[in-house]
Short mmCIF file of C-alpha atoms in Angstrom, two decimals:
data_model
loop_
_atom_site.label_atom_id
_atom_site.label_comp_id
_atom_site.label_asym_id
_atom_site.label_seq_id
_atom_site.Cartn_x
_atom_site.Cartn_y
_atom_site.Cartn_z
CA UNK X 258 0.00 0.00 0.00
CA UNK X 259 1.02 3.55 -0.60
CA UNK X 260 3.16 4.72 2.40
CA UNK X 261 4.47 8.47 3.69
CA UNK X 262 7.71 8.72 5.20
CA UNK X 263 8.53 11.40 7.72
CA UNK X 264 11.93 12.59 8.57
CA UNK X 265 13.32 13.17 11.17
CA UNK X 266 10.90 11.13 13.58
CA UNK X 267 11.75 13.40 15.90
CA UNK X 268 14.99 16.28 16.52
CA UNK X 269 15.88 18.54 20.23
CA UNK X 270 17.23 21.75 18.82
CA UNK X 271 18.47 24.92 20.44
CA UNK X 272 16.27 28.17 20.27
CA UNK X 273 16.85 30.12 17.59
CA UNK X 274 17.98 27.68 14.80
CA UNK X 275 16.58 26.12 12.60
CA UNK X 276 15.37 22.94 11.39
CA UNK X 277 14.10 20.58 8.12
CA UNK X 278 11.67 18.06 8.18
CA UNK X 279 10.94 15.86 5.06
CA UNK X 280 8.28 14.43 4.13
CA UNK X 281 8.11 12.09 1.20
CA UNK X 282 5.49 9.59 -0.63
CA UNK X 283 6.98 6.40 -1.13
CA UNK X 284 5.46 4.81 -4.15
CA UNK X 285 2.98 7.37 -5.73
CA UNK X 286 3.34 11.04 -6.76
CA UNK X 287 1.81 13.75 -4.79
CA UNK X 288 1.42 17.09 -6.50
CA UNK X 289 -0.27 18.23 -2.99
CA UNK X 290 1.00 17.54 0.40
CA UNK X 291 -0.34 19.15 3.64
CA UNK X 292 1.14 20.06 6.70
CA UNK X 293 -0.43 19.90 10.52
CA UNK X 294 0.63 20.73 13.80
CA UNK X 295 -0.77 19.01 17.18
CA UNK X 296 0.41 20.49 20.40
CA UNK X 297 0.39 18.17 23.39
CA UNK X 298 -2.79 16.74 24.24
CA UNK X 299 -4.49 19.23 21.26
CA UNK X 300 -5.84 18.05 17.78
CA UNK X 301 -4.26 18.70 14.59
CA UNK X 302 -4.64 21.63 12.83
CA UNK X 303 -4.04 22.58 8.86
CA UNK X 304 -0.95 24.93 8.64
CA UNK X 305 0.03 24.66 5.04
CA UNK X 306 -1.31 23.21 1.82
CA UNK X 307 1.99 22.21 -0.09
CA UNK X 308 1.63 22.61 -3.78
CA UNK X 309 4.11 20.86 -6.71
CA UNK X 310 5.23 23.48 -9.27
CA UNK X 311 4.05 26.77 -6.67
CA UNK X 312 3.79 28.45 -4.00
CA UNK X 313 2.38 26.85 -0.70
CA UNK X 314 -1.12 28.15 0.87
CA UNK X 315 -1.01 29.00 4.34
CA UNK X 316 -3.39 28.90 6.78
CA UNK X 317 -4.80 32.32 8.64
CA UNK X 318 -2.19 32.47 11.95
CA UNK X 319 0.73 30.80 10.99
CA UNK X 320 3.54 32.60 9.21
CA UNK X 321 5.16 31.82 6.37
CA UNK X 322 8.61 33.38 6.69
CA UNK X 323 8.85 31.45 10.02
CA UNK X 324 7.30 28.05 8.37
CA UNK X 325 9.12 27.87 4.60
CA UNK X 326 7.63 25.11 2.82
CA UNK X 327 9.25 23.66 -0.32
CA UNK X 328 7.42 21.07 -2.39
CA UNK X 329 10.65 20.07 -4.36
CA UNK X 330 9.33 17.31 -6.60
CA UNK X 331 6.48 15.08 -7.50
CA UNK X 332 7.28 12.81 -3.71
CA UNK X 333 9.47 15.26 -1.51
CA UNK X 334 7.91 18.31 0.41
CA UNK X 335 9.95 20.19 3.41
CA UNK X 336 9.24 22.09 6.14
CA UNK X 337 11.45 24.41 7.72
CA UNK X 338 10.91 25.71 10.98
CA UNK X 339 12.89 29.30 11.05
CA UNK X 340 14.72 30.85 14.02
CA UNK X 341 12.81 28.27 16.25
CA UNK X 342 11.60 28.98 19.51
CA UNK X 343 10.43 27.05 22.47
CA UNK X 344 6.74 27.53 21.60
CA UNK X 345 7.23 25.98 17.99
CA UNK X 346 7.84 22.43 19.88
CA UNK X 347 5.24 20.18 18.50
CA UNK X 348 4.04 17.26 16.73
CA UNK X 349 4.21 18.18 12.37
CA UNK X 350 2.65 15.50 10.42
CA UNK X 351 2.17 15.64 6.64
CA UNK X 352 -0.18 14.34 4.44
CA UNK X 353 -0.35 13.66 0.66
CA UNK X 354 -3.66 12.73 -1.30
CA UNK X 355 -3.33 9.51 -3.57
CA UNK X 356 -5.13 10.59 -6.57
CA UNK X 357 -7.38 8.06 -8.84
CA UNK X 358 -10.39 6.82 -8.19
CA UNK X 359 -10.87 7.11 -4.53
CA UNK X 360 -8.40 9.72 -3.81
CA UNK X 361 -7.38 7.89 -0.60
CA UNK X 362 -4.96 10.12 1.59
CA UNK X 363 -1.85 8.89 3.59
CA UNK X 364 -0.67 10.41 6.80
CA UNK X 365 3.13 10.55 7.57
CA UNK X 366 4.35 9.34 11.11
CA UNK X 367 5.00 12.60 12.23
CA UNK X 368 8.10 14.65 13.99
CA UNK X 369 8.58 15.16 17.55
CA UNK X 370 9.99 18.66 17.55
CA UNK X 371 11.69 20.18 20.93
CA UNK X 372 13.17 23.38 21.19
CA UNK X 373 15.01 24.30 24.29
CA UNK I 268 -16.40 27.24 7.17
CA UNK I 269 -16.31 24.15 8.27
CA UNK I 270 -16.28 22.60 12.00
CA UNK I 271 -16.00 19.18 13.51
CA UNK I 272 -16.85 18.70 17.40
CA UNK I 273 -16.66 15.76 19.46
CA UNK I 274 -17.84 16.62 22.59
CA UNK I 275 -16.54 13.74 25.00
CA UNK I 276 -13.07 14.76 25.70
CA UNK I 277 -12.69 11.36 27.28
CA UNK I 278 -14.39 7.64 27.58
CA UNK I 279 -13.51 5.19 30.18
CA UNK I 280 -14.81 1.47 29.86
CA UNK I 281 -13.95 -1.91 30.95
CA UNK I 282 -13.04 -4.19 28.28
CA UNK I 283 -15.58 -5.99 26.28
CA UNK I 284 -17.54 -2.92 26.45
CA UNK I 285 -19.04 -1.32 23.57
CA UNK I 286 -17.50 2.25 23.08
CA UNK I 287 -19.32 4.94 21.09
CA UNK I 288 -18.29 8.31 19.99
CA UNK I 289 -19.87 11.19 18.71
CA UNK I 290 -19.18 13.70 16.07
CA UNK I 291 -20.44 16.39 14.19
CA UNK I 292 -19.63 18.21 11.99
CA UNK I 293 -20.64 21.37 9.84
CA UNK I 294 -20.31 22.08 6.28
CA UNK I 295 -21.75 24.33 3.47
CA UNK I 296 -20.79 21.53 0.80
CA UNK I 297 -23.11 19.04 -0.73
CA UNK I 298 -19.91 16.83 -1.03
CA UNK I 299 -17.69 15.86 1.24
CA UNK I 300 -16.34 12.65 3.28
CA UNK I 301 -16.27 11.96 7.00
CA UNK I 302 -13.34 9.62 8.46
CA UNK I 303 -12.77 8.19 11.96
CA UNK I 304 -8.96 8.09 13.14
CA UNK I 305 -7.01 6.52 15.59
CA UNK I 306 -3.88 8.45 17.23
CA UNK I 307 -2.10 5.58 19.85
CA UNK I 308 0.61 7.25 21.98
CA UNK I 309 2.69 6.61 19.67
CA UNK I 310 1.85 10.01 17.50
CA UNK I 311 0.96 8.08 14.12
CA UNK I 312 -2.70 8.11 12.94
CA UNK I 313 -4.38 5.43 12.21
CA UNK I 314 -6.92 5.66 9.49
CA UNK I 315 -9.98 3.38 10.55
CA UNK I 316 -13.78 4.02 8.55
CA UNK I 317 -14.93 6.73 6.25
CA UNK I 318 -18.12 7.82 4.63
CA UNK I 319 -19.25 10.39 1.75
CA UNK I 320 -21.88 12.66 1.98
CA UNK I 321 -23.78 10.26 -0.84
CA UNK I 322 -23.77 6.55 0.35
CA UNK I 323 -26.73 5.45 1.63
CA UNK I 324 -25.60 2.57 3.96
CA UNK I 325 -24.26 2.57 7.37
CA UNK I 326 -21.07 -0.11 6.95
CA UNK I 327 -19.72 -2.74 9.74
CA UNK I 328 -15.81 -3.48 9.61
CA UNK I 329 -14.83 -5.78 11.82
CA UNK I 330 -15.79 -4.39 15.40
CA UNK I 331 -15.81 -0.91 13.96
CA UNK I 332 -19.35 0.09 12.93
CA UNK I 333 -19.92 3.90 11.70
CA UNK I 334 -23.63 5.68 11.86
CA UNK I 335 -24.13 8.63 9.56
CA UNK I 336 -27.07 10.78 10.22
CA UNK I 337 -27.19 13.33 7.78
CA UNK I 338 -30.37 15.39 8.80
CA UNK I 339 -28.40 15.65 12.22
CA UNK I 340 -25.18 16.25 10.79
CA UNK I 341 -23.70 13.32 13.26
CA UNK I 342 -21.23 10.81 12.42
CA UNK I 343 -20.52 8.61 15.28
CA UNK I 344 -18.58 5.73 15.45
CA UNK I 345 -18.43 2.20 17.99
CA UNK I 346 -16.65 0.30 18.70
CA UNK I 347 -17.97 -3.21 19.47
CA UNK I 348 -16.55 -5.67 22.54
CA UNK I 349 -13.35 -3.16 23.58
CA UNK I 350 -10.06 -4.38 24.39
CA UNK I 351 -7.18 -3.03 26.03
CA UNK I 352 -5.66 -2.64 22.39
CA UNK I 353 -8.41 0.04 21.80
CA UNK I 354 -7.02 2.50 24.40
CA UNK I 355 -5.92 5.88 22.22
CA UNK I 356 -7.26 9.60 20.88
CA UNK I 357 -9.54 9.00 18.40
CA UNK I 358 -10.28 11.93 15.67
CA UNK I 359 -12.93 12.80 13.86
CA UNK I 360 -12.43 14.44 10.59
CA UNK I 361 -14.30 16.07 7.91
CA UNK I 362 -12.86 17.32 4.00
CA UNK I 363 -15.35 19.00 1.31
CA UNK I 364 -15.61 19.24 -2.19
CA UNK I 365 -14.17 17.63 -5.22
CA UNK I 366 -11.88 14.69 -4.65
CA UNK I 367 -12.88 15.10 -1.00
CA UNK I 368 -11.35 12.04 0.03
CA UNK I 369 -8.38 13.90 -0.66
CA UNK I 370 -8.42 17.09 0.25
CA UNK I 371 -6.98 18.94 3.37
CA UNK I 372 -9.20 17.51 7.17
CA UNK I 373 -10.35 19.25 9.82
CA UNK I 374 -10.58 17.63 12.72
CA UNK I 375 -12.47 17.67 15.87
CA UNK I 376 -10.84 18.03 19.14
CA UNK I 377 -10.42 14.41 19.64
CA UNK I 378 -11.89 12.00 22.22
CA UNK I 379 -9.31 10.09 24.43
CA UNK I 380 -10.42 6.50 25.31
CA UNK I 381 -8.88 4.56 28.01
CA UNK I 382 -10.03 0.79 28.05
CA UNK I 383 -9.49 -1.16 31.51
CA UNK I 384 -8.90 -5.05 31.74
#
């Protein structure tokens, strides 16, 4: 079955660095790729549509020069958390969208991010 | 816009139990799809029953079962004869339009169920 890969599964970094996650589809193409974040014991909320060939869509609240999203190819998006800071420790888990017939989507395994 | 709720921030049963949780869910669309996850600790979600705004039937898998009222917007979903096993966060999500299946979720605030021996 189609499979997302997330990496890293999860990174400590110091405040004010920053720091790549990866997200890739496995064995099918994914022009579109989305990106949530779930704070502890919180649900996961859309940040980013990630879009093949342009520009990624943001959601209202999060910033896009602190969250730069690049959907290199056809099975590779990243997100890059900017000059991170102690509040941008959280779970980020991707998603792509299998299209054909039923359009099935696939959920990464997530990253464990800590800032200290 | 759209909204999910799920307004039992957390179920405790005794296994064997039957377990049912409730969603639901707002939407302008005449097309979308409704899906059930599972989130164990371990952070990964686990995709367990979905439904489109069109089917008709309510479906059984396994001892998942899924109960789609549309005129009440609800989409709640049991689980039959708990076990331990069962204990996680379980999301509700909903996605609208076009290729809904595959297009971006929001989810409710999750329901936490904790499943005693």
């Amino acid at each position: 079955g189609a499979v997302v890969s997330q990496h890293p599964s999860w990174v400590i970094c110091k405040s004010g660095t920053s720091v790549k996650i990866e997200c890739r589809s496995l064995d099918f193409q994914a022009t579109t790729m989305f990106w949530y974040r779930q704070f502890p014991k919180q649900s996961l909320m859309l940040m980013a549509t990630s879009n093949e060939g342009s520009k990624a869509t943001y959601e209202q609240g999060v910033e896009k020069d602190k969250f730069l999203i690049n959907h290199a190819s056809l099975t590779l998006s990243t997100l890059t958390v900017t000059s991170a800071h102690p509040e941008d420790s959280s779970f980020y888990i991707c998603s792509a969208p299998r299209t054909g017939s039923s359009y099935e989507q696939y959920f990464g395994p997530g990253t464990r991010l800590t800032v200290t | 816009a759209q909204k999910v709720t799920q307004a039992q921030t957390e179920i405790s049963v005794v296994e064997k139990e039957d377990v049912t949780l409730d969603c639901v869910y707002e939407t302008r669309d005449t097309t979308y799809y409704l899906f059930w996850y599972k989130q164990p600790p371990s952070g990964e979600l686990v995709f367990l029953i979905r439904r489109n705004s069109f089917d008709e039937q309510n479906e059984i898998s396994g001892r998942y079962s899924r109960n789609f009222q549309k005129s009440t917007s609800s989409f709640n979903f049991t689980i039959t004869a708990s076990q331990v096993v069962d204990s996680a966060v379980y999301f509700c999500a909903l996605s609208e339009g076009l290729g809904a299946a595959g297009n971006k979720l929001t989810f409710g605030g999750g329901t936490r169920v904790l499943v005693k021996p």
